[in-house]
Coordinates of C-alpha atoms in Angstrom, one line a residue:
L1 CA -7.2 -17.6 23.2
W2 CA -3.5 -16.8 23.5
V3 CA -4.2 -13.4 21.8
A4 CA -7.5 -12.6 23.6
V5 CA -6.3 -13.1 27.2
P6 CA -3.3 -10.6 27.0
L7 CA -5.4 -8.2 25.0
G8 CA -8.2 -8.4 27.5
Y9 CA -5.8 -7.9 30.4
L10 CA -4.3 -4.8 28.8
M11 CA -7.7 -3.3 28.0
S12 CA -8.8 -3.8 31.6
R13 CA -5.8 -2.1 33.1
H14 CA -5.6 1.0 31.0
P15 CA -8.2 3.8 30.7
F16 CA -9.8 3.9 27.3
S17 CA -12.2 6.7 26.2
G18 CA -15.3 5.6 24.4
R19 CA -14.8 2.2 25.9
A20 CA -18.4 1.1 26.0
L21 CA -18.9 1.8 22.3
V22 CA -15.6 0.3 21.2
D23 CA -15.8 -2.8 23.5
G24 CA -18.6 -4.3 21.4
I25 CA -16.8 -3.7 18.1
Q26 CA -13.4 -4.8 19.5
T27 CA -14.7 -8.0 21.1
Q28 CA -16.3 -9.1 17.8
R29 CA -13.1 -8.3 15.9
I30 CA -10.9 -10.0 18.4
L31 CA -13.1 -13.1 18.3
V32 CA -13.0 -13.2 14.5
V33 CA -9.2 -12.8 14.6
V34 CA -8.8 -15.5 17.3
L35 CA -11.0 -17.9 15.4
I36 CA -9.0 -17.4 12.1
A37 CA -5.8 -17.8 14.0
F38 CA -7.0 -21.0 15.6
F39 CA -8.1 -22.5 12.3
L40 CA -4.8 -21.5 10.6
Y41 CA -2.9 -23.1 13.5
A42 CA -5.0 -26.3 13.3
A43 CA -4.5 -26.6 9.5
A44 CA -0.8 -26.0 9.7
N45 CA -0.5 -28.5 12.6
A46 CA -2.4 -31.2 10.7
E47 CA -0.3 -30.7 7.6
L48 CA 2.9 -31.0 9.7
S49 CA 1.6 -34.2 11.2
V50 CA 1.0 -35.7 7.8
L51 CA 4.5 -34.7 6.6
V52 CA 6.1 -36.2 9.7
A53 CA 4.1 -39.4 9.3
R54 CA 5.0 -39.7 5.7
S55 CA 8.7 -39.3 6.4
L56 CA 8.6 -41.9 9.2
L57 CA 6.7 -44.4 6.9
Q58 CA 9.2 -44.1 4.0
G59 CA 10.7 -47.4 3.0
L60 CA 7.8 -49.5 4.5
Y61 CA 5.2 -51.3 2.5
V62 CA 1.7 -52.6 3.3
G63 CA 3.0 -56.1 3.5
D64 CA 5.3 -55.1 6.3
V65 CA 2.4 -54.1 8.6
A66 CA -0.6 -56.1 7.3
T67 CA -2.4 -58.3 9.8
L68 CA -2.5 -61.7 8.1
A69 CA -5.9 -63.3 8.3
G70 CA -7.5 -65.8 6.0
G71 CA -10.4 -64.3 4.3
I72 CA -14.0 -65.3 4.7
L73 CA -16.7 -65.4 1.9
G74 CA -19.5 -63.0 1.5
T75 CA -21.9 -66.0 1.6
D76 CA -20.7 -67.1 5.1
S77 CA -23.2 -66.6 7.9
L78 CA -22.6 -63.9 10.5
E79 CA -22.8 -66.7 13.1
S80 CA -19.8 -68.5 11.6
V81 CA -17.9 -65.3 11.2
S82 CA -18.5 -64.3 14.9
E83 CA -17.2 -67.8 15.9
R84 CA -14.1 -67.2 13.9
M85 CA -13.6 -63.8 15.4
L86 CA -13.8 -65.4 18.9
R87 CA -11.4 -68.2 18.0
D88 CA -8.9 -65.8 16.3
R89 CA -9.4 -63.0 18.9
T90 CA -9.9 -60.3 16.3
T91 CA -12.6 -57.7 15.7
L92 CA -12.0 -57.5 11.9
L93 CA -11.8 -60.0 9.1
P94 CA -11.2 -59.6 5.4
V95 CA -14.0 -60.8 3.1
R96 CA -13.9 -62.1 -0.5
L97 CA -17.0 -61.0 -2.4
A98 CA -18.2 -62.0 -5.8
D99 CA -17.1 -58.5 -7.1
G100 CA -14.1 -57.7 -4.9
F101 CA -13.0 -57.5 -1.3
G102 CA -14.1 -55.9 1.9
V103 CA -13.6 -56.0 5.7
I104 CA -16.2 -56.9 8.3
S105 CA -16.1 -55.7 11.9
L106 CA -17.5 -57.0 15.1
Q107 CA -19.7 -53.9 15.3
Q108 CA -21.4 -54.8 12.0
I109 CA -22.1 -58.3 13.3
R110 CA -23.5 -56.9 16.5
S111 CA -25.9 -54.8 14.5
V112 CA -27.8 -57.9 13.7
P113 CA -29.7 -59.6 16.6
A114 CA -28.1 -62.9 17.6
R115 CA -31.1 -65.0 16.7
F116 CA -30.8 -63.9 13.0
R117 CA -27.1 -64.3 12.6
P118 CA -27.1 -68.0 11.5
N119 CA -29.3 -67.0 8.4
V120 CA -27.7 -63.6 7.5
P121 CA -24.8 -63.7 5.0
V122 CA -21.9 -61.4 5.5
R123 CA -22.5 -59.6 2.2
D124 CA -25.8 -58.2 3.7
V125 CA -24.1 -56.1 6.3
L126 CA -20.7 -55.5 4.7
R127 CA -19.7 -52.1 3.7
S128 CA -17.9 -52.6 0.4
T129 CA -14.6 -50.9 -0.2
S130 CA -13.5 -49.5 -3.5
R131 CA -9.8 -49.8 -2.5
V132 CA -7.9 -53.0 -1.9
L133 CA -4.3 -52.5 -0.9
D134 CA -1.5 -54.5 -2.4
T135 CA 1.4 -55.8 -0.2
R136 CA 3.8 -53.7 -2.4
D137 CA 2.0 -50.4 -1.9
P138 CA 4.2 -47.9 0.0
L139 CA 2.7 -46.9 3.3
E140 CA 3.2 -43.2 2.9
E141 CA 1.0 -43.3 -0.2
I142 CA -1.9 -45.1 1.4
L143 CA -2.0 -43.0 4.6
A144 CA -4.9 -40.7 3.5
E145 CA -7.0 -43.5 2.1
L146 CA -6.6 -45.5 5.3
M147 CA -7.5 -42.5 7.5
S148 CA -10.7 -42.1 5.6
A149 CA -11.7 -45.8 5.4
P150 CA -15.1 -46.3 7.0
L151 CA -13.9 -49.0 9.5
G152 CA -10.4 -47.6 9.8
A153 CA -9.1 -50.7 7.9
L154 CA -8.7 -51.8 4.3
P155 CA -8.3 -55.3 2.8
V156 CA -4.9 -56.4 1.6
A157 CA -4.2 -58.7 -1.4
D158 CA -1.1 -60.3 -2.8
G159 CA -1.2 -61.3 -6.4
G160 CA -5.0 -61.2 -6.4
S161 CA -5.3 -63.4 -3.3
L162 CA -6.8 -61.9 -0.1
I163 CA -4.3 -62.2 2.7
G164 CA -5.4 -59.8 5.5
F165 CA -6.0 -56.2 6.3
V166 CA -4.3 -53.1 7.5
R167 CA -5.8 -51.0 10.3
H168 CA -5.3 -47.3 11.1
S169 CA -4.0 -48.5 14.5
D170 CA -1.3 -50.6 12.7
L171 CA 0.1 -47.4 11.1
S172 CA -0.2 -45.6 14.4
D173 CA 1.9 -48.3 16.1
I174 CA 4.5 -48.2 13.3
L175 CA 4.7 -44.4 13.5
Q176 CA 5.3 -44.7 17.3
L177 CA 8.0 -47.4 16.9
R178 CA 9.7 -45.5 14.0
S179 CA 9.7 -42.3 16.1
L180 CA 11.3 -44.2 19.0
E181 CA 13.9 -45.7 16.7
Q182 CA 14.7 -42.3 15.2
G183 CA 15.0 -40.8 18.7
R184 CA 17.4 -43.5 19.7
A185 CA 19.5 -43.0 16.6
E186 CA 19.7 -39.2 17.3
A187 CA 20.8 -39.9 20.9
A188 CA 23.6 -42.2 19.9

């Protein structure tokens, strides 16, 4: 757009022979160039954002930002889990399964009608996760995995024991706080 507008303005102000024939060709070429420029800009901007995030997260570990929450079992009913969510005022809980760990969300519980929740175990609606974070994992190394996690959260274990979870929003908060801290240090 930043290329097309000035170019369109110039073409409208200056006489151009064979304009009708060339307009169709030029418009298509300009649109292609503008689209390519936009995608290159978006890709470069995304890469820059990742680099900045990684530099701000250096020196921090999963255990520094994990939300501590005792796990629930895959055999627990959705009704008991929803009661726990209400009591703890959270929309996510870590889950211990027979073959690993996972995270259950309020949205997953809501997908089951309330009258069935007392008889439906967590494991029946849980999206299993192949990745469990350790409290000693550096945050800059788990950034991509957390961004692509289905619920925007991954379970956290310490020495094989489930202790909580890390959300995408936890990293977002840390990034904002570290950025503020860095700004204050530069101002001083």
